[in-house]
XYZ file of C-alpha atoms in Angstrom:
647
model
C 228.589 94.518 141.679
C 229.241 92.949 144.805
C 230.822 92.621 148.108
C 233.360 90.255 149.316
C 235.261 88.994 152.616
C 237.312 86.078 153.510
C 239.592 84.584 156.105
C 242.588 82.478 155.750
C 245.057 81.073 157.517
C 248.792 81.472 156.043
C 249.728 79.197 159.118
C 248.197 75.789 158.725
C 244.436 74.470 158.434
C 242.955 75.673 161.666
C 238.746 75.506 161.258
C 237.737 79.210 159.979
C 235.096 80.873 162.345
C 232.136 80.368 160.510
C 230.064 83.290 162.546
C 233.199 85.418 162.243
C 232.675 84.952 158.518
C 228.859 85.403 158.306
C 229.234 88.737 160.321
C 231.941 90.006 158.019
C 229.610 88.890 154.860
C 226.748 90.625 156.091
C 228.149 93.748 157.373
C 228.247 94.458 153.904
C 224.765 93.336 152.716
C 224.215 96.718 150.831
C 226.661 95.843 148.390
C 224.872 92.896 147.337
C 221.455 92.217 148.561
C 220.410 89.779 146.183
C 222.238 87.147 147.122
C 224.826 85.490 149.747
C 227.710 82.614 149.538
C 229.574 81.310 151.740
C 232.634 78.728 151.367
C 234.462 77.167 153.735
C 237.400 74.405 154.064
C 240.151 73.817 156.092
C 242.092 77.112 156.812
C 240.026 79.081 154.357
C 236.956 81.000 154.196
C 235.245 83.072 151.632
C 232.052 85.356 151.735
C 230.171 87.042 148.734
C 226.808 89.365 148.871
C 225.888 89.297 145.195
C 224.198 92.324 143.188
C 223.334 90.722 139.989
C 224.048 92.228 137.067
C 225.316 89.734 134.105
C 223.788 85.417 134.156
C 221.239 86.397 136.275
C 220.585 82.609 136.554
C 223.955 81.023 137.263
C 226.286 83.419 138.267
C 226.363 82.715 142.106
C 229.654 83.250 144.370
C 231.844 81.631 145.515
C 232.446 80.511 142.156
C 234.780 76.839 141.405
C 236.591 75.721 138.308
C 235.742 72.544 136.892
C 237.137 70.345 139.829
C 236.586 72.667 142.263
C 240.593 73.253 143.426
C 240.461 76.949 142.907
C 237.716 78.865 144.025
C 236.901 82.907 143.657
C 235.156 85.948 144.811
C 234.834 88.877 143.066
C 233.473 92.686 143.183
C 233.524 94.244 139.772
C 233.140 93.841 135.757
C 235.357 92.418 132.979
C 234.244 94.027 130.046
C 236.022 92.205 127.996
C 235.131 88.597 129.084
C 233.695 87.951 125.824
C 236.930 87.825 124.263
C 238.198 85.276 126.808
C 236.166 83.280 126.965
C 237.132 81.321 123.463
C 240.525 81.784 123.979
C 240.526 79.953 127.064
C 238.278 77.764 125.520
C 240.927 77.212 122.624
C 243.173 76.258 125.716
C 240.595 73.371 127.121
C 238.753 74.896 129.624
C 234.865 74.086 130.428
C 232.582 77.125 131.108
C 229.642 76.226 132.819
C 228.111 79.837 133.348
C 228.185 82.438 131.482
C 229.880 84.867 133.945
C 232.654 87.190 133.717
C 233.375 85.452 136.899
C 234.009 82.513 136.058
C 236.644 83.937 133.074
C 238.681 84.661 136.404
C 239.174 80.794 137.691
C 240.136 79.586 134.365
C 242.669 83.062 133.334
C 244.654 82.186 136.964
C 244.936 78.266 135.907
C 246.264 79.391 132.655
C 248.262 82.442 132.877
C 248.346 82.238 137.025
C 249.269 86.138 138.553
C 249.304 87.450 135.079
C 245.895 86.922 134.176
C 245.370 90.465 135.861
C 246.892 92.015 132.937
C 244.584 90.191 130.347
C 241.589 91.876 131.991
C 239.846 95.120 131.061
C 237.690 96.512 133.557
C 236.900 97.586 137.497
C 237.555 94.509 139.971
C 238.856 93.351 142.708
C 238.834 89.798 143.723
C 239.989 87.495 146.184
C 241.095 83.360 144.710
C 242.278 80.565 147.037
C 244.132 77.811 144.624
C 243.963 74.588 146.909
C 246.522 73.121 144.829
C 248.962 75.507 144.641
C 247.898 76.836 148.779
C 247.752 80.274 147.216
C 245.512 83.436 148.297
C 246.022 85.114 145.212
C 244.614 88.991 145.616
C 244.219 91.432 143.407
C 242.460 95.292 142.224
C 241.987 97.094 138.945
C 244.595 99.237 137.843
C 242.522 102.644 138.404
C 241.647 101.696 142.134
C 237.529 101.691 140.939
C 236.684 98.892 143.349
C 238.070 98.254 146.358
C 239.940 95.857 148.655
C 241.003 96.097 152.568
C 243.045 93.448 154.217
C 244.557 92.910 157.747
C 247.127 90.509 159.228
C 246.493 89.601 162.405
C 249.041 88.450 165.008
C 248.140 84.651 164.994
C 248.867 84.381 161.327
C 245.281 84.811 160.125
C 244.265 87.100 157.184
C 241.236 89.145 156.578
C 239.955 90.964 153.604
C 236.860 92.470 152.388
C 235.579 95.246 150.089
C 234.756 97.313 153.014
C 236.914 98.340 155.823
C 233.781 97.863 158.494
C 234.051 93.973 157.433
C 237.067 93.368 158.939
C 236.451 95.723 162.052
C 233.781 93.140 162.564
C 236.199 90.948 163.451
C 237.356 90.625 167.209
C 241.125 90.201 166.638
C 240.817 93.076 164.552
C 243.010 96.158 166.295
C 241.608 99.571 165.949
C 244.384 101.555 166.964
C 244.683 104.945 164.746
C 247.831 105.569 162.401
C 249.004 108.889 163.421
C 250.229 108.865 159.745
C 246.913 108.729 158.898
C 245.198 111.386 160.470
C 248.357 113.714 159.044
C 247.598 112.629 155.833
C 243.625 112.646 156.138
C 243.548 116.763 157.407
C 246.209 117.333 154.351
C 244.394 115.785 151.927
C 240.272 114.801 153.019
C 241.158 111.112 152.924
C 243.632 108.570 153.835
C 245.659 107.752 150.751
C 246.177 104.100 149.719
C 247.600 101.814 150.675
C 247.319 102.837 154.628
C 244.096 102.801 156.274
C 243.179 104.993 159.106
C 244.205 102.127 161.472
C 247.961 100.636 161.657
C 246.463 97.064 161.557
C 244.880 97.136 157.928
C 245.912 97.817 154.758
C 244.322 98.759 150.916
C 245.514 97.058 147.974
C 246.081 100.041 146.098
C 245.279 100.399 142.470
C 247.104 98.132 139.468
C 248.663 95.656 142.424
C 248.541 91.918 143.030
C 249.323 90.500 146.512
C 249.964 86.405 146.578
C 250.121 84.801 149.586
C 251.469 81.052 149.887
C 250.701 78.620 152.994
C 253.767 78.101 155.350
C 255.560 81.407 153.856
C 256.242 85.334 155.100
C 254.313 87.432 153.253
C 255.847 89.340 149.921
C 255.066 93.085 149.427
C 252.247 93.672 146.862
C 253.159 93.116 143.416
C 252.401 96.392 140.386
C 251.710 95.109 137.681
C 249.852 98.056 135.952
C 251.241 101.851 135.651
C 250.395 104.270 133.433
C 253.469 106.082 131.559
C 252.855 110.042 130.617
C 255.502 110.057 127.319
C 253.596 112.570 125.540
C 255.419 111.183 122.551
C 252.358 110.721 120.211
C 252.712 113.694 117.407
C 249.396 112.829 116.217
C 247.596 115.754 114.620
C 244.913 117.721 116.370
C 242.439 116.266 113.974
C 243.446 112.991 114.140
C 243.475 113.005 117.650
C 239.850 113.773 117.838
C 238.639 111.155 115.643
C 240.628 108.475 117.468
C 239.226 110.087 120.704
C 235.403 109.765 119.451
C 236.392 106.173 118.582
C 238.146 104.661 121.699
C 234.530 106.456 123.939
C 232.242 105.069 121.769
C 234.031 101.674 122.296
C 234.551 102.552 125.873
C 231.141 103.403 126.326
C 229.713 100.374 124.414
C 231.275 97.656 126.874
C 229.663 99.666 129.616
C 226.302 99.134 128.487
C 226.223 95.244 128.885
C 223.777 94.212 131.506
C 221.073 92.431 131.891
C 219.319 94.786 134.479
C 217.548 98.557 133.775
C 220.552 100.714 133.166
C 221.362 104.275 132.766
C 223.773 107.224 133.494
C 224.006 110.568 135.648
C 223.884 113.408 134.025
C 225.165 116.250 135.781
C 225.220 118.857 133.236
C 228.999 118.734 133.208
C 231.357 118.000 129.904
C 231.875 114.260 131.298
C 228.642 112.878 131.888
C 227.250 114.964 129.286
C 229.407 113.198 126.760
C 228.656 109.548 127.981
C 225.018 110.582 127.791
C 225.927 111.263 124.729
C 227.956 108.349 123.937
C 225.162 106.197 125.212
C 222.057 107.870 123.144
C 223.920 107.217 120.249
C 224.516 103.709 120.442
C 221.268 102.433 122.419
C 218.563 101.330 120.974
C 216.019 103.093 122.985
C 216.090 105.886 125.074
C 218.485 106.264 127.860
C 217.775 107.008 131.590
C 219.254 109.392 133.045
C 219.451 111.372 136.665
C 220.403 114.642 137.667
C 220.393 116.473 140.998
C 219.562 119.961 141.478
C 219.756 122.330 144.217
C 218.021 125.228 145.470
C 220.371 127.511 145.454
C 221.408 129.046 142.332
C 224.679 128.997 142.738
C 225.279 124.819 142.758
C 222.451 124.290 140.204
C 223.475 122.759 136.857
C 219.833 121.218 135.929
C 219.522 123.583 133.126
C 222.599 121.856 131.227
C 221.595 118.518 132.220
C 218.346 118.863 130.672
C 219.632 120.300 127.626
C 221.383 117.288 126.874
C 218.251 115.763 127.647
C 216.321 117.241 125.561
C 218.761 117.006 122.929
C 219.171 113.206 123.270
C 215.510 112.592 123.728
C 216.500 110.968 127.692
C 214.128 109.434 130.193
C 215.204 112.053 132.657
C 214.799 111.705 136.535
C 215.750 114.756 138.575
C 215.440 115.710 142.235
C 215.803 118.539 143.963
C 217.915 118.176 147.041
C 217.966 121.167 150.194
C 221.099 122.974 150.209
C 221.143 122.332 153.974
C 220.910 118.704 153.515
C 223.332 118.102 156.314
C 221.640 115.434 158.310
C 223.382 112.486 156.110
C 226.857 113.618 158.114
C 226.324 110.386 160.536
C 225.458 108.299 157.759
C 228.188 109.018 155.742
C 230.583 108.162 158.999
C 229.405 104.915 158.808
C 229.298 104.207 154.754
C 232.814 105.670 154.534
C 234.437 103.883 157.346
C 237.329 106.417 157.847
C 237.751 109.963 157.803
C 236.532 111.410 154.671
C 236.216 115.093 154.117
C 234.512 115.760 150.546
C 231.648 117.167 151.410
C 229.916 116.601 147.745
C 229.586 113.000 149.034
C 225.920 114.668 150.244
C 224.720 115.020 146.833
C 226.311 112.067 145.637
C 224.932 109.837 148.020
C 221.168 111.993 146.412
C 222.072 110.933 143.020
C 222.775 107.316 143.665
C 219.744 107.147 145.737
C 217.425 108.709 143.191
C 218.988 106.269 140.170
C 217.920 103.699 142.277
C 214.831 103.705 142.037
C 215.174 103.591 138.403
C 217.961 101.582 137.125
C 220.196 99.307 138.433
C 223.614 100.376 136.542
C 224.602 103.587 136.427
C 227.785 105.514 133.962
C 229.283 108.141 135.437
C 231.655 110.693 134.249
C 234.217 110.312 137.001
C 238.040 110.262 135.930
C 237.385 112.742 133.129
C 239.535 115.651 134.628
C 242.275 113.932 135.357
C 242.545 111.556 132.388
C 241.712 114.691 129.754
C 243.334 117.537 132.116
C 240.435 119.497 133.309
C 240.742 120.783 136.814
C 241.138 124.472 137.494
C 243.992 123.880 139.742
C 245.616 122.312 136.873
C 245.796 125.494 134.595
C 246.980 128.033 137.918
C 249.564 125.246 138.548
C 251.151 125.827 135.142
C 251.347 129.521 134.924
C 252.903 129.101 138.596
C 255.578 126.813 136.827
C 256.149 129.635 133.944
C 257.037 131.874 137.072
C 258.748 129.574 139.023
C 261.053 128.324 136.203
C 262.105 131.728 135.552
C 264.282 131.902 138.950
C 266.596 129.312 140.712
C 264.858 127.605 143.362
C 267.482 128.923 145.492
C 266.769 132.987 144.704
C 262.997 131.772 144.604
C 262.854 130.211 148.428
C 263.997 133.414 150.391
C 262.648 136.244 148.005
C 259.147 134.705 147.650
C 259.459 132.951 151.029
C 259.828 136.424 152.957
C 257.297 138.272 151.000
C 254.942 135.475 151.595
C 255.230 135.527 155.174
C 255.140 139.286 155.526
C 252.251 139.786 152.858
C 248.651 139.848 154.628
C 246.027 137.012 154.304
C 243.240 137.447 152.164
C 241.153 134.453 152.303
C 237.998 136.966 150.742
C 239.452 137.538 147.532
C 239.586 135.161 144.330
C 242.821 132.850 144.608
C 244.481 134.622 141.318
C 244.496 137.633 143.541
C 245.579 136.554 146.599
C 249.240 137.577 146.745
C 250.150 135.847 150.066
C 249.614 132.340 148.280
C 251.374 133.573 145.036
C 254.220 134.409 146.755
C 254.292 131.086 148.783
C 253.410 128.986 146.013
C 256.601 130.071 143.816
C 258.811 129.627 147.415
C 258.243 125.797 146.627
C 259.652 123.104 144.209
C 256.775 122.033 142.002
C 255.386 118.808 144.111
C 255.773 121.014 147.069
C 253.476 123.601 145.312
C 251.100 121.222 144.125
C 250.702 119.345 147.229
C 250.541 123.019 148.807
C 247.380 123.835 146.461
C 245.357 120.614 147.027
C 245.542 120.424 150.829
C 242.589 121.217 152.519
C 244.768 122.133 155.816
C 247.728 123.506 154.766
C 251.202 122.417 156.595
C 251.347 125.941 158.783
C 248.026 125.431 159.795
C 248.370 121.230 160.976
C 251.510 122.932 162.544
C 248.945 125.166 164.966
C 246.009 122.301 164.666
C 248.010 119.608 165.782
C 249.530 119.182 169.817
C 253.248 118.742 170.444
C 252.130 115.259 171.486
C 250.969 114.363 168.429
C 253.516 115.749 165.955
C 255.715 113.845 168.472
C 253.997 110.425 167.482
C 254.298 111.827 163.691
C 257.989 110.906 164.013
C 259.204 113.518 161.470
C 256.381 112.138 158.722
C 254.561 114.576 156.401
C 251.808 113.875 154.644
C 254.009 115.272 151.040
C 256.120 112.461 151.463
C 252.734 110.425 149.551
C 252.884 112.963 146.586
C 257.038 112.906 146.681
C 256.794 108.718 146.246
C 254.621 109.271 143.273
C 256.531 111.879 141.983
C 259.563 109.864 141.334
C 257.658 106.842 139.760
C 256.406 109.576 137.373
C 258.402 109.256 134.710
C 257.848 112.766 133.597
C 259.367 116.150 134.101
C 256.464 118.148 131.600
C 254.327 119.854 134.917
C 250.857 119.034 133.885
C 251.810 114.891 133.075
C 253.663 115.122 136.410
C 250.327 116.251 138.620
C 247.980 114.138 136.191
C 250.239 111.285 137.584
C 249.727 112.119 141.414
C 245.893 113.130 140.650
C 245.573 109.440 139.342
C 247.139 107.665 142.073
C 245.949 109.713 144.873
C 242.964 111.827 144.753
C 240.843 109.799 142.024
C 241.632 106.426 143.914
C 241.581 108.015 147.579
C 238.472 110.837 146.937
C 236.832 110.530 143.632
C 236.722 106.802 143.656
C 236.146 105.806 146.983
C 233.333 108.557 146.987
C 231.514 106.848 144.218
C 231.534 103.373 145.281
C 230.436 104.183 148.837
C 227.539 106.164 147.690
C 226.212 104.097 144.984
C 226.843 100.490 146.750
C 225.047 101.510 149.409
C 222.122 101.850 147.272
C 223.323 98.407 145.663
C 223.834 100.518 142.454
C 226.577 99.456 140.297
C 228.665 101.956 138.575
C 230.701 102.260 135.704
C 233.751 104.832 134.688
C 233.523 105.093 130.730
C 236.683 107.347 131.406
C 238.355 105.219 133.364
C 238.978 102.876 131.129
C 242.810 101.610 131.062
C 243.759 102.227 127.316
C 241.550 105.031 127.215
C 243.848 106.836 130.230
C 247.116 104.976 128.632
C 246.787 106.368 125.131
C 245.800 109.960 126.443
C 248.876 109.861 128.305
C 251.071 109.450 125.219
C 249.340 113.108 123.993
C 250.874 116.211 124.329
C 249.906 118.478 127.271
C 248.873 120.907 125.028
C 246.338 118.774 123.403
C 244.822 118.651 127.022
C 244.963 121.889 128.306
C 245.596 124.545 125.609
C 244.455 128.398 125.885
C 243.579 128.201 128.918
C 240.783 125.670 128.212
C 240.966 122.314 130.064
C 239.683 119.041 128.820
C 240.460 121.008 125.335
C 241.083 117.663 123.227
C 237.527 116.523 124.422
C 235.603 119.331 124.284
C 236.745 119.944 120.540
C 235.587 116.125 119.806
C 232.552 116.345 121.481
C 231.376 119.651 119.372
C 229.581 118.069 117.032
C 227.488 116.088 119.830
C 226.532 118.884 123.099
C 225.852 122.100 123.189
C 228.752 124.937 123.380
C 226.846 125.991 127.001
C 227.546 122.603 127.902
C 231.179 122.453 126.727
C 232.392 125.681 127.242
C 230.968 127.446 130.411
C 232.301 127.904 133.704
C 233.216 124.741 135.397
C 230.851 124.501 139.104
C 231.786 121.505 140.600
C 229.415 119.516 142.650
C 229.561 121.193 146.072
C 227.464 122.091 148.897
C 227.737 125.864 150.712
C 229.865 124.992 154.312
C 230.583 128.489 154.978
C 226.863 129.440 155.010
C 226.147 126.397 157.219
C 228.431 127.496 159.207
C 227.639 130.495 160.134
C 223.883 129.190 160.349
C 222.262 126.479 160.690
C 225.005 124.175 161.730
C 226.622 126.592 164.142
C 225.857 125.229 167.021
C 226.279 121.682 166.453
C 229.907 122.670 165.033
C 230.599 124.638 167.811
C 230.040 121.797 169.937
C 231.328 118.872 167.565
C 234.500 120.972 167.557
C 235.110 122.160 171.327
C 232.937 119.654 173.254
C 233.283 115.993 171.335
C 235.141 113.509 170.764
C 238.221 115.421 169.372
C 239.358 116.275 172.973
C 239.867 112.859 173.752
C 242.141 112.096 171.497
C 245.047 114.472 172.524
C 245.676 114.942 168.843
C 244.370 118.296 168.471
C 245.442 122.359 170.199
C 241.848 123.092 171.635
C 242.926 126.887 171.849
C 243.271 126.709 168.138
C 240.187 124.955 167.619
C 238.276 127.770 169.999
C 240.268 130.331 167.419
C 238.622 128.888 164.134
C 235.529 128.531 165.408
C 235.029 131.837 166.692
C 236.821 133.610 163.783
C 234.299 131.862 160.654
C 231.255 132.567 163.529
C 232.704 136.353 163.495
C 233.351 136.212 159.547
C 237.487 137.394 159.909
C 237.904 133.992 158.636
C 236.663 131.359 156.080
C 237.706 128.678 157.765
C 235.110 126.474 156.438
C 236.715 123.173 154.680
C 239.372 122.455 157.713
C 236.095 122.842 159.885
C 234.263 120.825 157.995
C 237.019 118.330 157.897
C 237.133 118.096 161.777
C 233.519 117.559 161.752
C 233.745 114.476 159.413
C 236.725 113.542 161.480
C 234.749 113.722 164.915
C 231.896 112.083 163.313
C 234.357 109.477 162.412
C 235.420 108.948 165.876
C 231.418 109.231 167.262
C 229.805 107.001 165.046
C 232.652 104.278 164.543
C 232.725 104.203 168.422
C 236.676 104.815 167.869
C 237.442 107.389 170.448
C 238.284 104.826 173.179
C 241.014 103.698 171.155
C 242.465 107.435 171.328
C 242.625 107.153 175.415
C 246.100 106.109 175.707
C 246.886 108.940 174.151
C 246.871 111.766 176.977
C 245.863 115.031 176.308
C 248.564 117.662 175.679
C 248.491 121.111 177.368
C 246.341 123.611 175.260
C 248.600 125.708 172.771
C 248.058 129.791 172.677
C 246.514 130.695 169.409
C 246.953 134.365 168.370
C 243.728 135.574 166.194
């Protein structure tokens, strides 16, 4: 696992700033501390922090073919190197190391931009092809690893793994999306491909982008999308044994490495099965690292150490203080833009404690969407029973009137809370989805938000992101159709970006066992109701994995990995929210109604209100602008006269 940065000219051969580069390179020295390349030549430049993981010995970056025309850097694993590497052997090509690496010079020289789609595994990569003056670009089809890149006005290129490598660079503009910050308080994050700033862009997932000297820049290139057919009549049983098979295989090109590797082990179905998975197939016994809490109510040790104990684990837990809040700073600065899930806290704690143990780390993550196991996932289809049992157009004023006429009751358990019943079966079914994953909720931005600002927003919403996917879907069966939008927002955006932030700056690499592409392609040809079926999510899974975890561990109550932000709230964080919110940097922006912020702050004090996850979104937002040194930037924007609020 590594980081990477480069700078190119698409003009001509101008010299590359070789301290521009190093800075870049070294902003990101967390991803890779063990070593550090740097290649330059006219017009290009390319950066690499190595964490080594696979040829220890001669698997140094930039990496060359054999006469050194096309060059590469790379951030990920190709699992499935192996298999290349005598087929492009077959085809006359030298290997000198024994690097997945170097699988990547010789698959562009023989298949060129479709070697992306020979490759199995998390990566993104950067390759400049002196021959053929190509920047060739490109990122794994589930958006694991990541890739930032900026144009800048003079016709020179960035990109890096991180966004705070190119904001290292002077010609870099910081000047804040509007779009952006719409889509961040929807959502928690900014989804791909924007960035928080207008000048840079993500690659997002399954793209390629290939830029040629002396040309205007193409649009990125798909050349990866998964396709929910649900065709596959496969029996139940059947289904399960294919299942066991494509993990264990999953799980087995994981486990290559050459450095001390293990797993978390949160007590959850996921990383309970890799565990699993893992124990099976290893030869001695795995290590593996949970984190608990002190309060009762977000501690899941007791399942993690069942599977354990069961599996015969070198287990590592530590216990992490509810009110760890102090890491809010930090994670400003690992995260680069606004990010708002606050279970980054004990995810940074878990990365941090498998540190110290392993190097490698398999994870869990992309189990819930890929098998169908969110909560929200099971509510959103008995809201599409309801909802397909009326016309949209008796639905939208019935349900629309009683919603706004029905009292709030933020107190009560979601199933019972008429007001968002009746709202949620006003909507189409993107609009209801989109509706039940926002963190602040379109009538609320509408009160957050100045005049100003929704000026600047020129008529965008942040749905029109889940409406684009939508379309691409492919599918009209409800649960494929929010699997889709999970997948190509809020596992590449949230889950995703969470994970790699967190563990690389710990230089720990980690790899998605459920993740893996034909894994999440040949689920997708399933069924629905071999995902989600009684009301059980993750169903298909859960019945293969019977025979290897405990039912508690399968079959109880799903807690998520959270930390308690109304308690905080009303305690010992009160007073720095109060003043994050009403005396920081958010007033300088202009963006945001100060009477309504006053109105949140004093109704969650006062307990009329939970208004807990927009606060805590602010927060992350002002830290954001505090830390990053950002709010500057936000000047030109004058303030707008403070909005009435009405409590």
């Amino acid at each position: 696992m590594c980081g990477i940065v480069g700078i190119w000219d698409s003009r001509g051969t101008r010299a590359i700033d070789r301290q521009a580069l190093l800075r870049m390179n070294e902003s990101q020295h967390h991803r890779g501390p063990d070593e550090t390349g740097v290649h330059l030549a006219p017009g290009v430049g390319l950066g690499h922090k190595r964490l080594s993981i696979i040829d220890l010995a001669t698997g140094q970056q930039p990496l060359f073919n054999e006469d050194r025309s096309v060059v590469v850097v790379y951030n990920g694993e190709i699992y499935n190197y192996g298999e290349l590497i005598p087929e492009l052997q077959a085809l006359g090509h030298v290997f000198h190391t024994r690097s997945d690496t170097e699988v990547i010079v010789h698959a562009w020289e023989a298949w060129g931009e479709a070697c992306v789609e020979r490759f199995r595994g998390m990566f993104a990569f950067a390759l400049w092809d002196e021959n053929r003056q190509t920047l060739f670009m490109a990122r794994d089809r589930l958006g694991v690893k990541p890739l930032f890149y900026a144009q800048l006005p003079d016709g020179l290129w960035l990109f890096g793994s991180e966004l705070k490598s190119l904001m290292t660079h002077p010609g870099l503009k910081r000047e804040i999306d509007p779009r952006s910050v719409e889509d961040y308080f929807a959502v928690g994050y900014v989804p791909e491909p924007r960035t928080i700033f207008t000048s840079a862009m993500k690659l997002a997932p399954g793209h390629t982008l290939t830029l040629r000297r002396g040309q205007s820049a193409p649009a990125p290139r798909r050349y990866w999308d998964v396709r929910f057919t649900g065709t596959n009549r496969i029996s139940a049983e059947e289904a399960q044994r294919e299942l066991l098979e494509r993990l264990k295989e999953s799980v087995r090109l994981r486990m290559i490495s050459e450095v001390p590797l293990g797993a978390f082990l949160s007590g959850g179905v996921d990383s309970s099965a890799v565990v699993a998975l893992m124990a099976e197939q290893s030869k001695g016994p795995v290590k593996s690292c949970s984190i608990g809490f002190d309060d009762p109510a977000f501690n899941e040790t007791e399942f993690a150490q069942q599977v354990a104990d069961r599996y015969r684990t070198e287990h590592f837990v530590d216990r992490v203080e509810t009110d760890d809040f102090d890491l809010i700073d930090t994670l400003a600065s690992l995260y680069d833009e606004p990010y708002a899930d606050s279970s980054a806290i004990p995810t940074y704690r878990v990365c941090q404690l498998a540190r110290k143990h392993v190097t490698v780390a398999l994870s869990g993550d992309g189990g819930d969407e890929t098998f169908g196991g969110y909560r929200r996932y099971r509510m959103h289809l008995a809201e599409e029973r309801m909802r397909s049992a009326l016309p949209l157009g008796l639905r939208q004023p019935l349900f629309g009137l009683l919603g706004r006429v029905y009292p709030k009751a933020d107190w009560a358990p979601r199933f019972v809370r008429a007001k968002s019943t009746f709202q949620a079966l006003a909507r189409d079914s993107v609009e209801a989805y989109f509706n039940t994953v926002s963190i602040v909720r379109d009538d609320m931005r509408g009160l957050l938000f100045t005049p100003e600002f929704r000026r600047k927003l020129g008529g965008y919403r942040a749905i029109d992101v889940f409406h684009e996917h939508a379309q691409r879907a492919g599918t009209d069966d409800p649960l494929s159709l929010i699997q889709y939008i999970d997948l190509q927002t809020y596992l590449v955006g949230d889950i995703n970006t969470k994970v790699d932030r967190a563990s690389m700056a710990h230089a720990l690499e980690t790899r998605e066992p459920l993740m893996d592409h034909p894994l999440v392609e040949w689920m997708a040809t399933l069924p629905s109701d071999l995902k989600l079926r009684g009301g059980e999510g993750k169903w298909l899974l859960k019945k293969t994995m019977e025979p290897h975890l405990p039912n508690d561990v399968l079959y109880r109550p799903k807690m998520g990995f959270a930390v308690p932000l109304s308690r905080w709230f009303r305690g010992p964080l009160r007073q720095r929210v109060r003043n994050a919110l009403l005396d920081g940097e958010l007033n300088r922006t202009g963006f945001f109604n100060r009477a309504y912020l006053e109105h949140m702050v004093d109704a969650h004090e006062s307990g009329r209100r939970d208004y807990s996850w927009p606060m805590w979104t602010l927060l992350m937002f002002e830290a954001f602008l505090r830390v990053g040194g950002h709010a500057p930037a936000m000047a030109s924007a004058a303030a707008a006269p403070a909005e009435t609020v009405a409590a």
